[in-house]
Amino acid sequence: NAGVMQNPRHLVRRRGQEARLRCSPMKGHSHVYWYRQLPEEGLKFMVYLQKENIIDESGMPKERFSAEFPKEGPSILRIQQVVRGDSAAYFCASSPGTAQYGYTFGSGTRLTVV
Amino acid sequence: GQSLEQPSEVTAVEGAIVQMNCTYQTSGFYGLSWYQQHDGGAPTFLSYNALDGLEETGRFSSFLSRSDSYGYLLLQELQMKDSASYFCAVRDRNTNAGKSTFGDGTTLTVKP
């Protein structure tokens, strides 16, 4: 049973370009969460999605960032017109429901904006 | 909202016992979770306390006291591979989101 799959592992973008990060949850998991981690810092919540629905996007910057989880295919975190401050590790986690247990995290995408 | 505080660094020697604390302020949560993250790696779920008291899993134990808004992770028989960052997290009960809020983590360094 494959875990949470994220790709790419590393992504380099020039300022002003778009970044697309993909996340396929574990089989049987219908809840996807995106977190951002800056160096030497903790995980900051960005958005929570279920299939075709954004449940909570309170941690998403109001501009340039968007997320989706379509009926078919992976969840996508999209960052338009990237800036240097977007450089971070972006982790996706999934869970089977709003169960009161832990997440399973993917290996993350390290975004570097040059 | 939720906020969690953890000491930033802890150092201990191989074979010793170390306790990493977590204090929190929350408007409602299901329980306290702990995650381990090695440098450059993904966070890995370690333990979860829904109720007050101690939960033990091998060399790892986690404790929660809701009345004190406090918890800790205890690692026994420390090994070099335990050097990592450890995060506590609470899962929000007040929305239908179930999202987790994480502390900034404690970096544990195990020395020979």
Coordinates of N, CA and C in Angstrom, one line a residue:
Chain A
N1 N 0.9 -1.2 0.0 CA 0.0 0.0 0.0 C 0.9 1.2 0.0
A2 N 0.9 1.9 -1.1 CA 1.8 3.1 -1.2 C 1.3 4.1 -0.2
G3 N 2.3 4.9 0.3 CA 2.0 6.0 1.2 C 1.5 7.2 0.4
V4 N 1.6 8.4 1.0 CA 1.2 9.6 0.4 C 2.3 10.0 -0.6
M5 N 2.0 10.2 -1.8 CA 3.0 10.4 -2.9 C 2.9 11.9 -3.3
Q6 N 4.1 12.5 -3.2 CA 4.2 13.9 -3.6 C 5.2 14.0 -4.7
N7 N 4.9 14.8 -5.7 CA 5.9 15.1 -6.7 C 5.8 16.5 -7.3
P8 N 6.9 17.1 -7.7 CA 8.2 16.6 -7.7 C 8.8 16.7 -6.3
R9 N 9.9 16.0 -6.0 CA 10.6 16.2 -4.7 C 11.3 17.5 -4.6
H10 N 11.8 18.0 -5.7 CA 12.5 19.3 -5.7 C 12.0 20.0 -6.9
L11 N 11.8 21.3 -6.8 CA 11.3 22.1 -7.8 C 12.0 23.5 -7.8
V12 N 12.6 23.9 -8.9 CA 13.2 25.2 -8.9 C 12.5 26.1 -9.9
R13 N 12.1 27.2 -9.5 CA 11.4 28.2 -10.4 C 12.0 29.5 -10.3
R14 N 12.0 30.3 -11.4 CA 12.4 31.6 -11.4 C 11.3 32.5 -10.9
R15 N 11.6 33.6 -10.3 CA 10.6 34.6 -9.9 C 9.6 34.9 -11.0
G16 N 8.3 34.9 -10.7 CA 7.3 35.2 -11.7 C 6.7 33.9 -12.4
Q17 N 7.4 32.8 -12.2 CA 6.9 31.6 -12.8 C 5.8 30.9 -12.0
E18 N 5.2 29.9 -12.5 CA 4.2 29.2 -11.7 C 4.8 27.9 -11.2
A19 N 4.3 27.5 -10.0 CA 4.7 26.2 -9.4 C 3.5 25.4 -9.2
R20 N 3.6 24.1 -9.6 CA 2.5 23.1 -9.4 C 3.0 22.0 -8.6
L21 N 2.4 21.7 -7.4 CA 2.8 20.6 -6.6 C 1.7 19.6 -6.5
R22 N 2.0 18.4 -6.6 CA 1.0 17.3 -6.7 C 1.1 16.4 -5.4
C23 N -0.1 15.9 -5.1 CA -0.2 15.0 -3.9 C -1.2 14.0 -4.2
S24 N -0.8 12.7 -4.1 CA -1.8 11.6 -4.1 C -1.9 11.0 -2.8
P25 N -3.1 11.0 -2.1 CA -3.2 10.5 -0.8 C -3.1 9.0 -0.8
M26 N -3.0 8.5 0.4 CA -3.0 7.0 0.6 C -4.3 6.5 0.1
K27 N -4.3 5.2 -0.3 CA -5.5 4.6 -0.8 C -6.5 4.5 0.4
G28 N -7.7 4.9 0.1 CA -8.7 4.9 1.1 C -8.8 6.2 1.9
H29 N -7.9 7.1 1.7 CA -7.9 8.4 2.4 C -8.6 9.4 1.6
S30 N -9.6 10.1 2.1 CA -10.4 11.1 1.4 C -10.1 12.5 1.8
H31 N -9.2 12.7 2.8 CA -9.0 14.0 3.3 C -7.5 14.3 3.1
V32 N -7.3 15.5 2.5 CA -5.9 16.0 2.2 C -5.7 17.3 2.8
Y33 N -4.5 17.4 3.4 CA -4.1 18.7 4.1 C -2.7 19.1 3.5
W34 N -2.6 20.4 3.2 CA -1.3 20.9 2.8 C -0.7 21.8 3.9
Y35 N 0.6 21.6 4.1 CA 1.3 22.4 5.1 C 2.6 23.0 4.5
R36 N 3.0 24.1 5.0 CA 4.3 24.7 4.5 C 5.3 24.8 5.7
Q37 N 6.5 24.5 5.4 CA 7.5 24.5 6.4 C 8.7 25.3 5.9
L38 N 9.0 26.4 6.6 CA 10.2 27.2 6.3 C 11.4 26.6 7.1
P39 N 12.6 26.8 6.7 CA 13.8 26.2 7.4 C 13.7 26.6 8.9
E40 N 14.0 25.6 9.7 CA 14.1 25.7 11.1 C 12.8 26.1 11.8
E41 N 11.7 25.9 11.1 CA 10.4 26.3 11.6 C 9.4 25.1 11.6
G42 N 8.3 25.3 12.2 CA 7.3 24.2 12.3 C 6.4 24.2 11.0
L43 N 5.4 23.3 11.1 CA 4.5 23.1 9.9 C 3.4 24.1 10.1
K44 N 3.1 24.9 9.0 CA 2.0 25.8 9.1 C 0.9 25.3 8.1
F45 N -0.3 25.2 8.7 CA -1.4 24.8 7.9 C -1.8 25.7 6.8
M46 N -2.1 25.2 5.6 CA -2.5 26.0 4.5 C -3.9 25.7 4.1
V47 N -4.2 24.5 3.8 CA -5.6 24.2 3.3 C -5.9 22.7 3.5
Y48 N -7.2 22.5 3.7 CA -7.8 21.1 3.9 C -8.8 20.9 2.8
L49 N -8.7 19.8 2.1 CA -9.6 19.5 1.0 C -10.1 18.1 1.1
Q50 N -11.4 17.9 0.6 CA -11.9 16.6 0.3 C -12.2 16.6 -1.2
K51 N -12.5 15.4 -1.7 CA -12.7 15.3 -3.2 C -13.7 16.4 -3.6
E52 N -13.2 17.3 -4.6 CA -14.0 18.3 -5.2 C -14.4 19.4 -4.2
N53 N -13.9 19.4 -3.0 CA -14.3 20.5 -2.1 C -13.2 21.0 -1.3
I54 N -13.1 22.3 -1.1 CA -12.2 23.0 -0.2 C -13.0 23.1 1.1
I55 N -12.5 22.5 2.2 CA -13.2 22.5 3.5 C -12.7 23.7 4.3
D56 N -11.4 24.0 4.3 CA -10.8 25.0 5.1 C -9.6 25.6 4.4
E57 N -9.6 26.8 4.0 CA -8.4 27.4 3.4 C -7.9 28.6 4.2
S58 N -8.1 28.5 5.5 CA -7.8 29.7 6.3 C -6.3 30.0 6.4
G59 N -5.5 29.0 6.0 CA -4.0 29.2 6.1 C -3.4 29.6 4.7
M60 N -4.3 29.7 3.7 CA -3.7 30.0 2.4 C -3.6 31.5 2.2
P61 N -2.5 32.0 1.7 CA -2.4 33.4 1.3 C -3.5 33.8 0.3
K62 N -4.0 35.0 0.4 CA -5.2 35.4 -0.3 C -4.9 35.5 -1.8
E63 N -3.7 35.8 -2.2 CA -3.3 35.9 -3.6 C -2.3 34.9 -4.0
R64 N -2.3 34.5 -5.2 CA -1.3 33.7 -5.9 C -1.4 32.2 -5.6
F65 N -2.0 31.8 -4.5 CA -2.1 30.4 -4.1 C -3.5 29.9 -4.3
S66 N -3.6 28.7 -4.8 CA -4.8 28.0 -4.9 C -4.6 26.5 -4.8
A67 N -5.7 25.8 -4.5 CA -5.6 24.3 -4.3 C -6.8 23.7 -4.8
E68 N -6.7 22.4 -5.3 CA -7.8 21.7 -5.7 C -7.6 20.2 -5.5
F69 N -8.7 19.5 -5.4 CA -8.6 18.0 -5.2 C -9.7 17.5 -6.1
P70 N -9.5 17.2 -7.4 CA -10.5 16.8 -8.3 C -11.0 15.4 -8.0
K71 N -12.1 15.1 -8.7 CA -12.8 13.8 -8.5 C -11.8 12.7 -8.9
E72 N -11.0 13.0 -10.0 CA -10.0 12.0 -10.4 C -8.7 12.7 -10.4
G73 N -7.7 12.0 -9.9 CA -6.3 12.5 -10.0 C -5.9 13.1 -8.6
P74 N -4.6 13.6 -8.6 CA -4.1 14.1 -7.3 C -4.6 15.4 -6.9
S75 N -4.3 15.8 -5.7 CA -4.5 17.2 -5.3 C -3.4 18.0 -5.8
I76 N -3.7 19.2 -6.2 CA -2.7 20.2 -6.7 C -2.7 21.4 -5.9
L77 N -1.5 21.8 -5.5 CA -1.3 23.1 -4.9 C -0.6 24.0 -5.9
R78 N -1.2 25.1 -6.3 CA -0.6 25.9 -7.4 C -0.2 27.3 -6.8
I79 N 1.0 27.7 -7.1 CA 1.5 29.0 -6.7 C 1.8 29.8 -8.0
Q80 N 1.1 30.9 -8.2 CA 1.4 31.7 -9.4 C 2.4 32.8 -9.1
Q81 N 3.1 33.2 -10.1 CA 4.0 34.3 -9.9 C 4.9 34.2 -8.7
V82 N 5.6 33.1 -8.6 CA 6.3 32.9 -7.3 C 7.3 34.0 -7.0
V83 N 7.5 34.1 -5.7 CA 8.5 35.1 -5.2 C 9.5 34.3 -4.3
R84 N 10.6 34.9 -4.0 CA 11.7 34.2 -3.2 C 11.1 33.8 -1.8
G85 N 10.2 34.5 -1.3 CA 9.6 34.1 0.0 C 8.7 32.9 0.0
D86 N 8.4 32.4 -1.2 CA 7.7 31.1 -1.4 C 8.6 29.9 -1.2
S87 N 9.9 30.1 -1.2 CA 10.8 29.0 -1.1 C 10.6 28.3 0.3
A88 N 10.3 27.0 0.2 CA 10.0 26.3 1.5 C 9.8 24.9 1.1
A89 N 9.5 24.0 2.1 CA 9.1 22.7 1.9 C 7.6 22.6 2.0
Y90 N 6.9 22.0 1.1 CA 5.5 21.9 1.1 C 5.1 20.4 1.3
F91 N 4.4 20.1 2.4 CA 4.1 18.8 2.7 C 2.6 18.6 2.6
C92 N 2.3 17.4 2.1 CA 0.9 17.0 2.0 C 0.7 15.9 3.0
A93 N -0.5 15.9 3.6 CA -0.8 14.8 4.5 C -2.2 14.3 4.2
S94 N -2.5 13.0 4.5 CA -3.8 12.5 4.3 C -4.3 11.8 5.5
S95 N -5.6 11.6 5.6 CA -6.2 10.8 6.7 C -7.5 10.2 6.1
P96 N -8.0 9.2 6.8 CA -9.2 8.5 6.3 C -10.5 9.3 6.6
G97 N -10.4 10.2 7.5 CA -11.5 11.0 7.9 C -11.1 12.0 8.9
T98 N -12.1 12.6 9.6 CA -11.7 13.5 10.7 C -11.5 12.7 11.9
A99 N -10.8 11.6 11.8 CA -10.5 10.8 13.0 C -9.5 11.5 13.8
Q100 N -9.6 11.2 15.1 CA -8.8 12.0 16.0 C -7.4 11.3 16.2
Y101 N -6.8 11.0 15.1 CA -5.5 10.4 15.2 C -4.5 11.2 14.3
G102 N -3.4 10.6 13.9 CA -2.4 11.3 13.2 C -2.5 11.3 11.7
Y103 N -1.8 12.1 11.1 CA -1.7 12.2 9.7 C -0.6 11.2 9.2
T104 N -0.7 10.9 7.9 CA 0.4 10.3 7.1 C 0.9 11.4 6.2
F105 N 2.1 11.7 6.3 CA 2.7 12.8 5.4 C 3.4 12.2 4.2
G106 N 3.4 12.9 3.1 CA 4.3 12.6 2.0 C 5.7 13.2 2.3
S107 N 6.6 12.9 1.3 CA 8.0 13.3 1.5 C 8.2 14.7 1.2
G108 N 7.2 15.4 0.7 CA 7.3 16.8 0.6 C 7.9 17.3 -0.8
T109 N 7.6 18.5 -1.1 CA 8.2 19.1 -2.3 C 9.0 20.3 -1.8
R110 N 10.3 20.3 -2.1 CA 11.2 21.5 -1.8 C 11.2 22.5 -2.9
L111 N 10.5 23.6 -2.7 CA 10.5 24.6 -3.8 C 11.6 25.7 -3.5
T112 N 12.3 25.9 -4.5 CA 13.3 27.0 -4.5 C 13.1 28.0 -5.6
V113 N 12.9 29.2 -5.2 CA 12.7 30.3 -6.1 C 14.0 31.1 -6.3
V114 N 14.4 31.2 -7.5 CA 15.7 31.9 -7.8 C 15.5 33.2 -8.5
Chain B
G1 N -8.6 29.9 18.6 CA -7.5 29.4 17.9 C -6.6 28.5 18.7
Q2 N -5.6 28.0 18.1 CA -4.7 27.1 18.9 C -3.3 27.6 18.8
S3 N -2.5 27.5 19.9 CA -1.1 27.8 19.9 C -0.4 26.8 20.8
L4 N 0.8 26.4 20.4 CA 1.6 25.4 21.1 C 3.0 25.9 21.3
E5 N 3.6 25.7 22.5 CA 5.0 26.1 22.7 C 5.8 24.9 23.1
Q6 N 7.0 24.8 22.5 CA 8.0 23.8 22.8 C 9.3 24.4 22.9
P7 N 10.2 23.8 23.8 CA 11.6 24.3 23.8 C 12.2 24.1 22.5
S8 N 13.1 25.0 22.1 CA 13.7 24.9 20.7 C 14.7 23.8 20.6
E9 N 15.5 23.5 21.7 CA 16.6 22.5 21.6 C 16.7 21.7 22.9
V10 N 17.1 20.5 22.7 CA 17.4 19.6 23.8 C 18.6 18.8 23.4
T11 N 19.6 18.6 24.3 CA 20.7 17.7 24.1 C 20.8 16.7 25.1
A12 N 21.1 15.4 24.8 CA 21.2 14.3 25.7 C 22.2 13.3 25.2
V13 N 22.6 12.4 26.1 CA 23.6 11.4 25.7 C 23.0 10.1 25.3
E14 N 23.6 9.3 24.5 CA 23.2 8.0 24.2 C 22.9 7.2 25.4
G15 N 21.7 6.5 25.4 CA 21.4 5.6 26.5 C 20.6 6.3 27.6
A16 N 20.5 7.6 27.6 CA 19.8 8.4 28.6 C 18.3 8.5 28.3
I17 N 17.6 9.2 29.2 CA 16.2 9.5 29.0 C 16.0 11.0 28.8
V18 N 15.1 11.3 27.9 CA 14.9 12.8 27.7 C 13.4 13.0 27.6
Q19 N 13.0 14.1 28.2 CA 11.6 14.5 28.1 C 11.4 15.9 27.4
M20 N 10.5 15.9 26.4 CA 10.3 17.1 25.6 C 8.9 17.6 25.9
N21 N 8.8 18.8 26.4 CA 7.5 19.4 26.8 C 6.8 20.1 25.8
C22 N 5.5 20.2 26.0 CA 4.6 21.0 25.0 C 3.5 21.6 25.9
T23 N 3.4 22.9 25.9 CA 2.3 23.6 26.5 C 1.4 24.2 25.4
Y24 N 0.1 24.3 25.7 CA -0.7 24.7 24.6 C -1.9 25.6 25.1
Q25 N -2.4 26.4 24.2 CA -3.6 27.1 24.4 C -4.5 26.8 23.3
T26 N -5.7 26.3 23.7 CA -6.6 25.9 22.6 C -8.1 26.1 23.0
S27 N -8.9 26.3 22.0 CA -10.3 26.6 22.2 C -11.1 25.3 22.0
G28 N -10.4 24.2 21.9 CA -11.1 22.9 21.8 C -10.3 22.0 20.9
F29 N -10.0 20.8 21.3 CA -9.2 19.9 20.5 C -9.5 18.4 20.9
Y30 N -9.2 17.5 19.9 CA -9.5 16.1 20.1 C -8.4 15.5 21.0
G31 N -7.2 15.8 20.8 CA -6.1 15.2 21.6 C -4.8 15.7 21.1
L32 N -3.7 15.3 21.8 CA -2.4 15.7 21.5 C -1.6 14.7 20.7
S33 N -1.0 15.1 19.6 CA -0.2 14.1 18.8 C 1.3 14.5 18.8
W34 N 2.1 13.6 18.5 CA 3.6 13.8 18.4 C 4.1 13.3 17.1
Y35 N 5.0 14.1 16.5 CA 5.6 13.7 15.2 C 7.1 13.8 15.3
Q36 N 7.8 13.0 14.6 CA 9.2 13.0 14.5 C 9.6 13.4 13.1
Q37 N 10.6 14.3 12.9 CA 11.1 14.6 11.6 C 12.6 14.7 11.6
H38 N 13.2 13.8 10.8 CA 14.6 13.9 10.6 C 14.9 14.9 9.5
D39 N 16.1 15.5 9.6 CA 16.5 16.5 8.7 C 16.2 16.2 7.2
G40 N 15.5 17.0 6.6 CA 15.2 16.8 5.2 C 14.1 15.8 4.9
G41 N 13.5 15.2 6.0 CA 12.6 14.1 5.8 C 11.1 14.6 6.1
A42 N 10.2 13.7 5.9 CA 8.8 13.9 6.2 C 8.5 13.7 7.7
P43 N 7.6 14.5 8.2 CA 7.1 14.2 9.6 C 6.5 12.8 9.7
T44 N 6.8 12.1 10.8 CA 6.3 10.8 11.0 C 5.5 10.7 12.3
F45 N 4.3 10.3 12.2 CA 3.4 10.2 13.4 C 4.0 9.2 14.4
L46 N 4.1 9.7 15.7 CA 4.6 8.8 16.8 C 3.6 8.3 17.7
S47 N 2.7 9.3 18.2 CA 1.8 8.9 19.3 C 0.7 9.9 19.4
Y48 N -0.4 9.5 20.1 CA -1.5 10.3 20.2 C -2.1 10.1 21.6
N49 N -2.5 11.2 22.3 CA -3.2 11.1 23.6 C -4.5 11.7 23.5
A50 N -5.6 10.9 23.6 CA -6.9 11.5 23.6 C -7.3 11.8 25.0
L51 N -6.9 11.0 25.9 CA -7.2 11.2 27.3 C -6.0 11.5 28.2
D52 N -6.3 12.1 29.3 CA -5.2 12.3 30.3 C -4.4 11.0 30.6
G53 N -3.1 11.2 30.8 CA -2.4 10.0 31.2 C -1.3 9.7 30.3
L54 N -0.7 8.5 30.5 CA 0.5 8.1 29.8 C 0.2 7.1 28.8
E55 N 0.7 7.2 27.6 CA 0.6 6.2 26.5 C 2.0 5.7 26.2
E56 N 2.2 4.4 26.2 CA 3.6 3.9 25.9 C 3.6 3.1 24.7
T57 N 4.7 3.3 23.9 CA 4.9 2.5 22.7 C 6.4 2.3 22.6
G58 N 6.8 1.2 23.1 CA 8.2 0.8 23.0 C 9.1 1.8 23.8
R59 N 10.1 2.4 23.2 CA 10.9 3.4 23.9 C 10.3 4.8 24.1
F60 N 9.1 5.0 23.4 CA 8.5 6.3 23.4 C 7.3 6.2 24.3
S61 N 7.1 7.3 25.1 CA 5.9 7.5 25.9 C 5.4 8.9 25.7
S62 N 4.1 9.1 25.7 CA 3.6 10.4 25.7 C 2.5 10.6 26.8
F63 N 2.5 11.9 27.3 CA 1.7 12.2 28.4 C 0.8 13.4 28.1
L64 N -0.4 13.4 28.6 CA -1.3 14.6 28.5 C -2.0 14.9 29.8
S65 N -2.0 16.2 30.1 CA -2.8 16.7 31.2 C -3.6 17.8 30.7
R66 N -4.9 17.6 30.5 CA -5.8 18.7 29.9 C -6.0 19.8 30.9
S67 N -6.0 19.4 32.2 CA -6.2 20.5 33.3 C -5.0 21.4 33.3
D68 N -3.9 21.0 33.0 CA -2.7 21.8 33.0 C -2.3 22.3 31.6
S69 N -3.0 21.9 30.6 CA -2.7 22.3 29.2 C -1.3 22.0 28.9
Y70 N -0.9 20.7 29.1 CA 0.5 20.4 29.1 C 0.6 18.9 28.6
G71 N 1.7 18.6 27.9 CA 2.0 17.3 27.5 C 3.5 17.1 27.4
Y72 N 3.9 15.9 27.3 CA 5.3 15.7 27.0 C 5.5 14.4 26.3
L73 N 6.7 14.3 25.6 CA 7.1 13.1 24.9 C 8.4 12.6 25.7
L74 N 8.4 11.4 26.0 CA 9.5 10.8 26.8 C 10.2 9.8 25.9
L75 N 11.5 9.9 25.7 CA 12.3 8.9 25.0 C 13.3 8.2 25.9
Q76 N 13.2 6.9 25.9 CA 14.1 6.2 26.8 C 15.2 5.5 26.0
E77 N 16.3 5.1 26.6 CA 17.4 4.4 26.0 C 17.8 5.1 24.7
L78 N 18.1 6.3 24.8 CA 18.3 7.1 23.6 C 19.4 6.5 22.6
Q79 N 19.1 6.6 21.4 CA 20.0 6.2 20.3 C 20.4 7.3 19.4
M80 N 21.5 7.2 18.7 CA 21.9 8.3 17.9 C 20.9 8.6 16.8
K81 N 20.2 7.6 16.4 CA 19.1 7.8 15.3 C 17.9 8.6 15.8
D82 N 17.9 8.8 17.1 CA 16.7 9.6 17.7 C 17.0 11.1 17.5
S83 N 18.2 11.5 17.0 CA 18.4 12.9 16.8 C 17.5 13.4 15.6
A84 N 16.7 14.3 16.0 CA 15.6 14.7 15.0 C 14.9 15.9 15.6
S85 N 13.9 16.4 14.9 CA 13.0 17.4 15.5 C 11.7 16.7 15.9
Y86 N 11.1 17.1 17.0 CA 9.9 16.5 17.5 C 8.8 17.6 17.7
F87 N 7.7 17.4 17.1 CA 6.6 18.3 17.0 C 5.4 17.8 17.8
C88 N 4.8 18.6 18.6 CA 3.5 18.3 19.2 C 2.4 19.0 18.3
A89 N 1.2 18.5 18.3 CA 0.2 19.0 17.5 C -1.2 18.7 18.1
V90 N -2.1 19.6 17.9 CA -3.5 19.4 18.4 C -4.4 19.5 17.2
R91 N -5.4 18.6 17.2 CA -6.4 18.6 16.1 C -7.6 19.3 16.5
D92 N -8.0 20.3 15.7 CA -9.1 21.2 15.9 C -10.4 20.5 16.0
R93 N -11.2 20.8 17.1 CA -12.5 20.1 17.3 C -13.6 21.1 16.9
N94 N -13.2 22.4 16.8 CA -14.3 23.4 16.7 C -14.8 23.7 15.3
T95 N -14.1 23.1 14.4 CA -14.6 23.3 13.0 C -14.8 21.9 12.4
N96 N -15.4 21.8 11.3 CA -15.5 20.5 10.7 C -14.3 20.1 9.9
A97 N -13.2 20.8 10.1 CA -12.0 20.6 9.3 C -11.1 19.5 9.9
G98 N -11.0 19.5 11.2 CA -10.1 18.5 11.8 C -8.7 18.8 11.5
K99 N -8.4 20.0 11.1 CA -7.0 20.4 10.8 C -6.1 20.3 12.1
S100 N -4.8 20.1 11.9 CA -3.9 20.1 13.1 C -3.1 21.3 13.1
T101 N -2.8 21.8 14.3 CA -1.9 23.0 14.5 C -0.7 22.4 15.2
F102 N 0.5 22.7 14.7 CA 1.7 22.2 15.2 C 2.5 23.3 16.0
G103 N 3.3 22.8 17.0 CA 4.3 23.6 17.6 C 5.5 23.8 16.7
D104 N 6.4 24.7 17.1 CA 7.6 24.9 16.2 C 8.6 23.8 16.4
G105 N 8.4 22.9 17.3 CA 9.3 21.7 17.4 C 10.5 21.9 18.3
T106 N 10.9 20.8 18.8 CA 12.1 20.7 19.6 C 13.2 19.9 18.9
T107 N 14.3 20.4 18.7 CA 15.4 19.7 18.0 C 16.2 19.0 19.1
L108 N 16.2 17.6 19.0 CA 16.9 16.8 19.9 C 18.2 16.4 19.3
T109 N 19.3 16.6 20.0 CA 20.6 16.1 19.6 C 21.1 15.1 20.6
V110 N 21.4 13.9 20.1 CA 21.9 12.8 20.9 C 23.4 12.7 20.7
K111 N 24.1 12.8 21.8 CA 25.6 12.7 21.7 C 26.1 11.4 22.2
P112 N 27.2 10.9 21.7 CA 27.8 9.6 22.1 C 28.2 9.7 23.6

